[in-house]
Amino acid sequence: MMLVVMIDDDNVLFAVDTLSDRILNLEPVWRQIAKDLMELETQIFASRGAIIGRPWAPLSPKTLQQKQRKGFPLDPLVRTGRLKASLTDETSDEMVLDIDNLGLTFGSARLVDRGDWFLAPIHHLGAPRRNIPARALMPENQFLAERYRDRWQDYFLNHLSEEGRF
């Protein structure tokens, strides 16, 4: 003996189709995470890395003197503000932001003033030969996983079951 059970209810079938469409479109949660990353970058600059557990080294006396003499802000990693803007301002031409259903790419395409090198990795990783200490601009992966775990749970538990947008 065999029993076949099928869904023959328009409301249930509509709900399944709607849920399926929403599961296939993860872009809203990635877009929100991108906004969160920009806010996190603002906090990283404001706290000089402390918010991600990687406080920046203070500026050397020589660097402070150079910045004062040239009229630049005395904050680390801020001369013109372009590096910071490339990580915090979506309208910056130097921000790298690509979002699709599968994920996002986020970063800075700010080049050094006289060269073909990206500025963010130089400061993030440091350049010992040039006496540039590492000053983290991005958090570790574990930090991000913990930070966005709630975002994903909210998306799957709430957005997928509601008519509204995430």
Coordinates of N, CA and C in Angstrom, one line a residue, residues 1-104:
M1 N 0.8 -1.2 0.0 CA 0.0 0.0 0.0 C 0.9 1.2 0.0
M2 N 0.5 2.3 -0.7 CA 1.3 3.5 -0.8 C 0.3 4.7 -0.7
L3 N 0.8 5.7 -0.1 CA 0.0 7.0 0.1 C 0.8 8.1 -0.6
V4 N 0.2 8.8 -1.4 CA 0.8 10.0 -2.1 C 0.1 11.2 -1.5
V5 N 1.0 12.2 -1.0 CA 0.5 13.4 -0.5 C 1.0 14.5 -1.4
M6 N 0.1 15.4 -1.8 CA 0.5 16.5 -2.7 C -0.2 17.8 -2.2
I7 N 0.5 18.9 -2.5 CA -0.1 20.2 -2.1 C -1.1 20.6 -3.2
D8 N -2.3 20.8 -2.8 CA -3.3 21.2 -3.7 C -4.1 22.4 -3.1
D9 N -3.3 23.4 -2.7 CA -3.9 24.6 -2.1 C -3.2 25.8 -2.7
D10 N -4.0 26.7 -3.3 CA -3.4 27.8 -4.0 C -2.6 28.7 -3.0
N11 N -3.1 28.9 -1.8 CA -2.4 29.8 -0.8 C -1.1 29.2 -0.5
V12 N -1.0 27.9 -0.2 CA 0.2 27.2 0.1 C 1.2 27.3 -1.1
L13 N 0.7 27.0 -2.2 CA 1.6 27.1 -3.4 C 2.1 28.5 -3.7
F14 N 1.3 29.5 -3.5 CA 1.7 30.9 -3.6 C 2.8 31.2 -2.6
A15 N 2.6 30.7 -1.3 CA 3.6 31.0 -0.3 C 4.9 30.3 -0.6
V16 N 4.9 29.1 -1.1 CA 6.1 28.4 -1.5 C 6.8 29.1 -2.6
D17 N 6.1 29.5 -3.6 CA 6.7 30.3 -4.7 C 7.3 31.6 -4.3
T18 N 6.6 32.3 -3.4 CA 7.1 33.6 -2.9 C 8.4 33.3 -2.1
L19 N 8.4 32.4 -1.2 CA 9.5 32.0 -0.4 C 10.7 31.6 -1.3
S20 N 10.4 30.9 -2.3 CA 11.5 30.4 -3.2 C 12.1 31.6 -3.9
D21 N 11.3 32.6 -4.4 CA 11.8 33.8 -5.0 C 12.7 34.6 -4.1
R22 N 12.3 34.7 -2.8 CA 13.1 35.5 -1.8 C 14.4 34.8 -1.5
I23 N 14.4 33.5 -1.4 CA 15.6 32.8 -1.1 C 16.6 32.9 -2.2
L24 N 16.1 33.0 -3.4 CA 17.0 33.2 -4.6 C 17.6 34.6 -4.7
N25 N 17.0 35.6 -4.0 CA 17.4 37.0 -4.1 C 18.0 37.4 -2.8
L26 N 19.3 37.2 -2.6 CA 20.0 37.6 -1.4 C 20.5 39.0 -1.4
E27 N 20.3 39.6 -2.5 CA 20.9 41.0 -2.7 C 20.5 42.0 -1.6
P28 N 19.2 41.9 -1.1 CA 18.9 42.9 0.0 C 19.7 42.8 1.2
V29 N 20.0 41.5 1.6 CA 20.9 41.4 2.8 C 22.3 41.8 2.5
W30 N 22.8 41.5 1.3 CA 24.2 42.0 1.0 C 24.2 43.5 0.9
R31 N 23.2 44.1 0.4 CA 23.2 45.6 0.4 C 23.2 46.2 1.8
Q32 N 22.4 45.6 2.7 CA 22.4 46.1 4.1 C 23.8 45.9 4.7
I33 N 24.4 44.7 4.4 CA 25.8 44.5 5.0 C 26.8 45.5 4.4
A34 N 26.6 45.8 3.2 CA 27.5 46.9 2.6 C 27.4 48.2 3.3
K35 N 26.1 48.6 3.6 CA 25.9 49.8 4.4 C 26.5 49.7 5.8
D36 N 26.4 48.5 6.4 CA 27.0 48.3 7.7 C 28.5 48.4 7.6
L37 N 29.1 47.8 6.6 CA 30.5 47.9 6.4 C 31.0 49.3 6.3
M38 N 30.3 50.1 5.6 CA 30.7 51.6 5.5 C 30.6 52.3 6.8
E39 N 29.6 51.9 7.6 CA 29.5 52.5 8.9 C 30.6 52.0 9.8
L40 N 30.9 50.7 9.7 CA 32.0 50.1 10.5 C 33.3 50.8 10.1
E41 N 33.5 51.1 8.9 CA 34.8 51.8 8.5 C 34.8 53.2 9.1
T42 N 33.7 53.9 9.2 CA 33.6 55.2 9.8 C 34.1 55.0 11.3
Q43 N 33.6 54.0 11.9 CA 33.9 53.7 13.3 C 35.4 53.3 13.5
I44 N 35.9 52.6 12.5 CA 37.3 52.2 12.6 C 38.2 53.4 12.5
F45 N 37.9 54.4 11.6 CA 38.7 55.6 11.5 C 38.5 56.4 12.8
A46 N 37.3 56.5 13.3 CA 37.0 57.3 14.5 C 37.7 56.8 15.8
S47 N 37.8 55.4 15.9 CA 38.4 54.8 17.0 C 39.8 54.4 16.8
R48 N 40.3 54.7 15.6 CA 41.7 54.4 15.2 C 42.0 52.9 15.4
G49 N 41.0 52.1 14.9 CA 41.2 50.7 14.9 C 40.7 50.0 16.2
A50 N 40.5 50.7 17.2 CA 40.1 50.0 18.5 C 38.8 49.2 18.5
I51 N 37.9 49.7 17.7 CA 36.6 49.0 17.6 C 36.7 47.6 17.1
I52 N 37.7 47.3 16.3 CA 37.9 46.0 15.8 C 39.0 45.2 16.6
G53 N 39.4 45.8 17.7 CA 40.4 45.2 18.5 C 41.9 45.3 18.0
R54 N 42.1 46.2 17.1 CA 43.4 46.4 16.5 C 43.8 47.9 16.5
P55 N 44.0 48.4 17.7 CA 44.3 49.9 17.7 C 45.6 50.3 16.9
W56 N 45.4 51.4 16.2 CA 46.5 51.8 15.4 C 47.7 52.4 16.2
A57 N 48.9 52.2 15.6 CA 50.1 52.8 16.2 C 49.9 54.3 16.1
P58 N 50.4 55.1 17.1 CA 50.4 56.5 17.0 C 51.3 57.0 15.9
L59 N 51.1 58.2 15.4 CA 51.9 58.8 14.4 C 53.3 59.1 15.0
S60 N 54.3 58.9 14.2 CA 55.7 59.3 14.7 C 55.8 60.8 14.9
P61 N 56.7 61.2 15.7 CA 56.9 62.7 15.8 C 57.3 63.3 14.5
K62 N 58.0 62.6 13.7 CA 58.4 63.2 12.3 C 57.2 63.4 11.5
T63 N 56.3 62.4 11.5 CA 55.1 62.5 10.7 C 54.2 63.6 11.2
L64 N 54.0 63.7 12.5 CA 53.2 64.8 13.1 C 53.8 66.1 12.7
Q65 N 55.1 66.3 12.7 CA 55.7 67.6 12.3 C 55.4 67.9 10.8
Q66 N 55.6 66.8 10.0 CA 55.3 67.0 8.5 C 53.8 67.4 8.3
K67 N 52.9 66.8 9.0 CA 51.5 67.1 8.8 C 51.2 68.5 9.3
Q68 N 51.8 68.9 10.5 CA 51.6 70.3 11.0 C 52.1 71.3 10.0
R69 N 53.3 71.1 9.5 CA 54.0 72.0 8.6 C 53.2 72.2 7.3
K70 N 52.6 71.1 6.8 CA 51.8 71.1 5.5 C 50.4 71.5 5.7
G71 N 49.9 71.6 7.0 CA 48.5 71.9 7.2 C 47.5 70.7 7.1
F72 N 48.0 69.5 7.2 CA 47.2 68.3 7.1 C 46.6 68.0 8.4
P73 N 45.4 67.3 8.5 CA 44.9 66.9 9.7 C 45.9 66.0 10.5
L74 N 45.8 66.0 11.8 CA 46.8 65.2 12.6 C 46.3 63.8 12.8
D75 N 45.2 63.4 12.3 CA 44.7 62.1 12.4 C 45.5 61.1 11.6
P76 N 45.7 59.9 12.1 CA 46.4 58.9 11.3 C 45.5 58.5 10.1
L77 N 46.2 58.3 9.0 CA 45.6 57.8 7.7 C 44.6 58.8 7.1
V78 N 44.8 60.1 7.5 CA 43.9 61.1 6.9 C 44.9 62.3 6.5
R79 N 45.0 62.5 5.2 CA 45.7 63.6 4.6 C 44.7 64.4 3.8
T80 N 44.2 63.8 2.8 CA 43.2 64.5 2.0 C 41.7 64.1 2.3
G81 N 41.6 62.9 3.0 CA 40.3 62.3 3.3 C 39.8 61.3 2.2
R82 N 40.6 61.2 1.1 CA 40.2 60.3 0.0 C 40.2 58.8 0.4
L83 N 41.2 58.4 1.2 CA 41.3 57.0 1.6 C 40.1 56.7 2.5
K84 N 39.8 57.5 3.4 CA 38.6 57.3 4.3 C 37.3 57.3 3.5
A85 N 37.2 58.3 2.6 CA 36.0 58.3 1.8 C 35.8 57.1 0.9
S86 N 36.9 56.5 0.5 CA 36.9 55.4 -0.4 C 36.3 54.1 0.3
L87 N 36.3 54.2 1.7 CA 35.7 53.1 2.5 C 34.4 53.5 3.2
T88 N 34.1 54.7 3.2 CA 32.9 55.1 3.9 C 31.8 55.8 3.1
D89 N 32.1 56.3 1.9 CA 31.2 57.1 1.1 C 30.9 56.4 -0.2
E90 N 29.7 55.9 -0.3 CA 29.3 55.1 -1.5 C 29.5 56.0 -2.8
T91 N 29.5 57.3 -2.7 CA 29.6 58.1 -3.9 C 31.0 58.3 -4.3
S92 N 32.0 57.9 -3.5 CA 33.4 58.0 -3.9 C 33.7 57.2 -5.1
D93 N 34.4 57.8 -6.1 CA 34.8 57.1 -7.3 C 35.9 56.0 -6.9
E94 N 36.5 56.1 -5.8 CA 37.5 55.2 -5.4 C 37.0 54.0 -4.5
M95 N 35.7 54.0 -4.2 CA 35.2 52.8 -3.5 C 35.0 51.7 -4.4
V96 N 35.3 50.5 -4.0 CA 35.0 49.3 -4.7 C 33.8 48.7 -4.0
L97 N 32.7 48.6 -4.7 CA 31.5 48.0 -4.2 C 30.7 47.3 -5.3
D98 N 30.7 46.0 -5.2 CA 29.9 45.2 -6.2 C 29.1 44.2 -5.4
I99 N 27.8 44.3 -5.7 CA 26.8 43.5 -5.0 C 26.0 42.6 -5.9
D100 N 25.9 41.4 -5.7 CA 25.0 40.5 -6.4 C 24.4 39.5 -5.5
N101 N 23.6 38.5 -6.0 CA 23.0 37.5 -5.2 C 23.9 36.7 -4.4
L102 N 25.1 36.5 -4.9 CA 26.0 35.5 -4.2 C 26.9 36.2 -3.2
G103 N 27.0 37.5 -3.2 CA 27.9 38.2 -2.2 C 28.2 39.6 -2.6
L104 N 29.2 40.1 -1.9 CA 29.7 41.5 -2.2 C 31.2 41.6 -2.2

